[in-house]
mmCIF file of C-alpha atoms in Angstrom:
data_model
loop_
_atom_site.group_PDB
_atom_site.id
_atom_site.type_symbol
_atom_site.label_atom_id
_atom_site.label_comp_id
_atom_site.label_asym_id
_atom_site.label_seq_id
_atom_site.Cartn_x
_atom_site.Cartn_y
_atom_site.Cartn_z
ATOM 1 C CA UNK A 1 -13.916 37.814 60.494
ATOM 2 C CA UNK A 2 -13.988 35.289 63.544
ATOM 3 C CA UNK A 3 -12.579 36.054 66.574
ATOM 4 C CA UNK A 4 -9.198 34.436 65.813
ATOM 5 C CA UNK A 5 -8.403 36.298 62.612
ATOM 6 C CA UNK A 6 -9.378 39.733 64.476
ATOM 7 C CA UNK A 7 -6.433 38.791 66.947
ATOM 8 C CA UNK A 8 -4.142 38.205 64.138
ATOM 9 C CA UNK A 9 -5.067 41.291 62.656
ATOM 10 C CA UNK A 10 -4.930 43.628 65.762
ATOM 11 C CA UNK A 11 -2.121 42.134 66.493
ATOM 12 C CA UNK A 12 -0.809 43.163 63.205
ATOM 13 C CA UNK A 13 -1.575 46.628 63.726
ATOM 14 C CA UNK A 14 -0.623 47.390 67.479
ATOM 15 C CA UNK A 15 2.694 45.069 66.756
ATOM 16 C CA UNK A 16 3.643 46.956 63.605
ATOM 17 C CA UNK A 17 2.742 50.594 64.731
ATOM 18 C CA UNK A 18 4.561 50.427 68.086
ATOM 19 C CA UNK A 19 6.406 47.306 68.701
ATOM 20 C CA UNK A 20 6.338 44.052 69.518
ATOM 21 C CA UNK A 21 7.414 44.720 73.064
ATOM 22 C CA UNK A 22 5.669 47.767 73.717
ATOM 23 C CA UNK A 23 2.235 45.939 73.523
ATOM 24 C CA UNK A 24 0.913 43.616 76.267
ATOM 25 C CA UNK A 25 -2.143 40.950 75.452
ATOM 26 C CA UNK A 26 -5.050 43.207 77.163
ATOM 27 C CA UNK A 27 -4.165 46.064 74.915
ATOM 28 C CA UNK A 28 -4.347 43.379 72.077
ATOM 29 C CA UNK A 29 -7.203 41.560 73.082
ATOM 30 C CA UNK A 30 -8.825 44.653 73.710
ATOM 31 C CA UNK A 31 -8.578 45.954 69.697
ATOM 32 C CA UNK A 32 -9.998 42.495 68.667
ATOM 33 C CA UNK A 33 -13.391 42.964 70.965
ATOM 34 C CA UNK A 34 -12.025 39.229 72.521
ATOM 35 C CA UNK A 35 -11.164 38.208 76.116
ATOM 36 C CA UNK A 36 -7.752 36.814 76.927
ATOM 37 C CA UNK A 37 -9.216 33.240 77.497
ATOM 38 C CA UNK A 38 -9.510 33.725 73.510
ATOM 39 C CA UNK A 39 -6.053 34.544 72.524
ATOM 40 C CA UNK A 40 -4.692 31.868 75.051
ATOM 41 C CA UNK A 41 -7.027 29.112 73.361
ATOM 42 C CA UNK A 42 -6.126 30.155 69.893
ATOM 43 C CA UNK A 43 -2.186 30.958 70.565
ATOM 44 C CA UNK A 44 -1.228 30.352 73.582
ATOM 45 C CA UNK A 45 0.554 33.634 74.543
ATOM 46 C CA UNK A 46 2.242 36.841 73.356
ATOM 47 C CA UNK A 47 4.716 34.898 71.689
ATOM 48 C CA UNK A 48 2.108 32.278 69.982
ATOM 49 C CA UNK A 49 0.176 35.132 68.592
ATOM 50 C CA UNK A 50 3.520 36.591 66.752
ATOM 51 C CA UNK A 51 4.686 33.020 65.692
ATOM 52 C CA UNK A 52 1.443 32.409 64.042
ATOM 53 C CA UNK A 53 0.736 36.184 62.109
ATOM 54 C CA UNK A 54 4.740 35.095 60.810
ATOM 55 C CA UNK A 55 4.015 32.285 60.318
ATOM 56 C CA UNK A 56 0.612 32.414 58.086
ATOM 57 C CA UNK A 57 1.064 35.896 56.155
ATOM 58 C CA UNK A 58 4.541 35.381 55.603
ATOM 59 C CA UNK A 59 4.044 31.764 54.103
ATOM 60 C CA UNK A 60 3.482 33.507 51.007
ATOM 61 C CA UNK A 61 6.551 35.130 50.783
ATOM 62 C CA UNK A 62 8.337 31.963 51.153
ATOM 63 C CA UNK A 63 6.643 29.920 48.653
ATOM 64 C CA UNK A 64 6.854 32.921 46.341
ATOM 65 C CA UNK A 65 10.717 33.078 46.933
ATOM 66 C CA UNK A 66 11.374 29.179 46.553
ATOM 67 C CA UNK A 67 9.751 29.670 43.176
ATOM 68 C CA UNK A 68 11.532 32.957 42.040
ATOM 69 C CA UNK A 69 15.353 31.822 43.241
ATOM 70 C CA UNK A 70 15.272 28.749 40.975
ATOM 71 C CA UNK A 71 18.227 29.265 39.015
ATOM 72 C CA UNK A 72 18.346 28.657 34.610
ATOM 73 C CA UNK A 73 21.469 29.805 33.931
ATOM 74 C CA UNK A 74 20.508 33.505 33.494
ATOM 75 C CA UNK A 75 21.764 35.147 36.888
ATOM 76 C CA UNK A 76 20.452 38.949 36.114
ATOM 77 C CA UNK A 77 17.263 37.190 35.620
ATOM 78 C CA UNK A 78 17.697 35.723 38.953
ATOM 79 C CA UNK A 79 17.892 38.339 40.594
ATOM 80 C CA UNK A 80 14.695 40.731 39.026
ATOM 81 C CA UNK A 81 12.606 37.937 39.868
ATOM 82 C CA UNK A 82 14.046 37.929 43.589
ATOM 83 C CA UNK A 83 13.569 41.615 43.867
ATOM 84 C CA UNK A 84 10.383 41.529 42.387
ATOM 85 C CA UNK A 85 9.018 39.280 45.175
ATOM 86 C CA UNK A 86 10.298 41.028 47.921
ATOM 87 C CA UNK A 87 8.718 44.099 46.554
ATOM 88 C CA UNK A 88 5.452 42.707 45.688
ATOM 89 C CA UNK A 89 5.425 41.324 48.933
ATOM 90 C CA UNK A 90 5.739 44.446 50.463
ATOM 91 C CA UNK A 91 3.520 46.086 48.717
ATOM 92 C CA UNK A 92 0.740 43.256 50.095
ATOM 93 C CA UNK A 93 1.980 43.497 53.655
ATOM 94 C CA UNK A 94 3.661 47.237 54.811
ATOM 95 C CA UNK A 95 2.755 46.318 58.519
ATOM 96 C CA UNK A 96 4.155 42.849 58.514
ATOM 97 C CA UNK A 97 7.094 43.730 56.304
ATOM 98 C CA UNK A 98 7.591 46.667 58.396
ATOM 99 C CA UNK A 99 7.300 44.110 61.899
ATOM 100 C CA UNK A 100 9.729 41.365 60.588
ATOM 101 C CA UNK A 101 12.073 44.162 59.700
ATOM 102 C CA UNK A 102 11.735 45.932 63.362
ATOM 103 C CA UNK A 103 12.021 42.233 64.334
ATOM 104 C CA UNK A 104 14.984 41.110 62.404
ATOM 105 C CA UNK A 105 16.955 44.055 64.186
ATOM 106 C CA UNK A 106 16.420 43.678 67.505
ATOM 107 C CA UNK A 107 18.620 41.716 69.852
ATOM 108 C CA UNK A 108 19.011 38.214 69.750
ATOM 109 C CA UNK A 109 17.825 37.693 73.322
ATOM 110 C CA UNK A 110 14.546 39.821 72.458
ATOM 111 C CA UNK A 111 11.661 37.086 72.176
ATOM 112 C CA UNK A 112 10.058 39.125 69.135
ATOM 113 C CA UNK A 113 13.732 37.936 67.275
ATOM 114 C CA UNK A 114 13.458 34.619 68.616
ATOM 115 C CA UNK A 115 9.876 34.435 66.662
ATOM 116 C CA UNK A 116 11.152 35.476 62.962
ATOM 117 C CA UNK A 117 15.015 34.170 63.241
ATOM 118 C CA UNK A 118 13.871 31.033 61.278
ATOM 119 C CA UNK A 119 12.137 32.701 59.047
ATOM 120 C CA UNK A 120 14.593 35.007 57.943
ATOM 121 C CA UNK A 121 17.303 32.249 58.025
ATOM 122 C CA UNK A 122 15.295 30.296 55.355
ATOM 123 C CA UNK A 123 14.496 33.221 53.296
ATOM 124 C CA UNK A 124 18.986 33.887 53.407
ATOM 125 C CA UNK A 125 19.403 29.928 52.820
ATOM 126 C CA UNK A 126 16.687 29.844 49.422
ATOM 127 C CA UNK A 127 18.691 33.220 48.277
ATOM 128 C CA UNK A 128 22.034 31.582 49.190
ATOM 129 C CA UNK A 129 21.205 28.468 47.155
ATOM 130 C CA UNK A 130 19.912 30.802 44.176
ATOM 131 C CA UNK A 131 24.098 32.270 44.299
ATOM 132 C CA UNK A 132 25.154 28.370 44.742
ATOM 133 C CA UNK A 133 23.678 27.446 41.992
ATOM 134 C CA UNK A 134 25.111 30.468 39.764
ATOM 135 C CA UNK A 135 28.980 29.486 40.346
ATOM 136 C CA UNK A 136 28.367 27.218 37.700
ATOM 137 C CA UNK A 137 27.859 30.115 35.467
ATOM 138 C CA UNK A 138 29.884 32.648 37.606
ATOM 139 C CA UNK A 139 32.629 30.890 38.996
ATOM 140 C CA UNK A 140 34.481 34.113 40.687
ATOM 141 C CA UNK A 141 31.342 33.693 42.714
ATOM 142 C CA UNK A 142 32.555 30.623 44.073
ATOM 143 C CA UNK A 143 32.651 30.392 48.034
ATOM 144 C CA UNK A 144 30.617 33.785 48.487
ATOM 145 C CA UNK A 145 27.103 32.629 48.100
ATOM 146 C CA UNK A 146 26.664 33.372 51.455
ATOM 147 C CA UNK A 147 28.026 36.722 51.442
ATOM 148 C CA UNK A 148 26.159 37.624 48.086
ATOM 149 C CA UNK A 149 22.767 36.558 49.837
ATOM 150 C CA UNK A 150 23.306 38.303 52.617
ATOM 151 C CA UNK A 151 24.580 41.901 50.819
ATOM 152 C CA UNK A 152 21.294 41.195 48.095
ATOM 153 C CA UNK A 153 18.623 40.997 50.962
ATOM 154 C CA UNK A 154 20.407 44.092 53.057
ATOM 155 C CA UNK A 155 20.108 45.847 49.584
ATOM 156 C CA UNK A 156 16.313 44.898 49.105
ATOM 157 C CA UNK A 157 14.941 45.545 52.999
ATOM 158 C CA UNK A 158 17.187 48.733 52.382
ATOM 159 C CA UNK A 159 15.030 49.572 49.633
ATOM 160 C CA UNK A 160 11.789 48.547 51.075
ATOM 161 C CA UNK A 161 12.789 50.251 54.551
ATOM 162 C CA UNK A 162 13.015 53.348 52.326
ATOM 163 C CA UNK A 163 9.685 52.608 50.733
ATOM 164 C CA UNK A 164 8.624 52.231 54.642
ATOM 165 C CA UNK A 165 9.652 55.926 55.224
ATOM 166 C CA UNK A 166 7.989 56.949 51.199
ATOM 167 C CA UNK A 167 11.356 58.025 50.244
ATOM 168 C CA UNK A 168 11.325 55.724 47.403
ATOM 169 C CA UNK A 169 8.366 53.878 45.199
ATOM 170 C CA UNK A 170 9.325 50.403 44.466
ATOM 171 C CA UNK A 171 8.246 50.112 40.979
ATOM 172 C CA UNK A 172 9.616 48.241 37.788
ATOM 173 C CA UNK A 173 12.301 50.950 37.501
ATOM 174 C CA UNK A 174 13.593 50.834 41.153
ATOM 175 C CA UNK A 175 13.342 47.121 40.940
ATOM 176 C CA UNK A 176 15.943 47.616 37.693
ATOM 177 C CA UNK A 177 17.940 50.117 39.492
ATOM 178 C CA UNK A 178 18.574 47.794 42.283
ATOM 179 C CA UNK A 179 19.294 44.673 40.567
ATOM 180 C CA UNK A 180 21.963 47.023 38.415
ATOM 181 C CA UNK A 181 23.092 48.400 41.818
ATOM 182 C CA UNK A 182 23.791 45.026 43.355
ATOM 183 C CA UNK A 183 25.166 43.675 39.638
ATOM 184 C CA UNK A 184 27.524 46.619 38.679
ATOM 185 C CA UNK A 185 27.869 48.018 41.956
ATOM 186 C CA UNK A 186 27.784 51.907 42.603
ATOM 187 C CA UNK A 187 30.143 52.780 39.634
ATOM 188 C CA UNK A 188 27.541 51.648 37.302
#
């Protein structure tokens, strides 16, 4: 592994285990057996060492969602296909799942939020568009795309923050459980 892909990965690691904010560039430059000079050249800073480990392992997530949120007119179908990405996903990348999550929650003035905002808005606009694209089959739906993305993702992070904490296997039968969950609700 060259020196830049050590960063990225140490990064990973420290970022993931203890925080974003809780780790300074000597501590991560330090893991990767680099000087700073090194992680300057190849990100900049702090902040351009985050960007880019979103940034290039998360790509797949995003290209894997734009595929699996293309709606034909069979909504339950939809949705196992979105769930099943997510939780593939995760089970590919626990630290940076477990980082965007961490991320995702902190305050909007924390720079580690700043970094994955945009990506988490684009995942919530491909999901929204998946829910658009269903009032033409669902028209009660009408109007709450938005709402329905954002209550589907808070189910599946809820679900794979469980996983996080090995409450909870995400295999074909959770994914089923939690498509049914979201479908029928908790009366189901």
């Amino acid at each position: 592994m060259d020196n830049r892909g050590r960063l990225l990965e140490s990064a990973l690691q420290l970022f993931a285990s203890r925080g974003y904010d809780a780790i300074g560039v000597q501590e991560v430059c330090e893991a990767a057996g680099v000087t700073k000079p090194t992680l300057y050249h190849y990100f900049g800073n702090k902040r351009g060492l985050l960007a880019a480990l979103v940034q290039e392992r998360g790509a797949p997530l995003l290209a894997e969602l734009n595929q699996a949120v293309a709606y034909a007119g069979d909504l339950p179908q939809s949705l196992q296909q979105i769930v099943a990405t997510y939780f593939q996903f995760f089970a590919r990348e626990p630290l940076l799942y477990r980082l965007l999550l961490a991320s995702w929650l902190a305050i909007p003035e924390n720079e580690a939020f700043q970094v994955v905002v945009a990506f988490n808005e684009e995942q919530h606009r491909l999901v929204e568009a998946m829910f658009a694209a269903a009032t033409v089959d669902h028209g009660n739906m009408r109007d709450r795309q938005r709402t329905y993305a954002a209550t589907f993702l808070g189910m599946i992070n809820t679900y794979i923050s469980m996983a996080l904490q090995r409450y909870v296997t995400l295999d074909a039968d959770v994914q089923r459980q939690a498509v049914q969950q979201f479908s029928y609700g908790i009366y189901s």
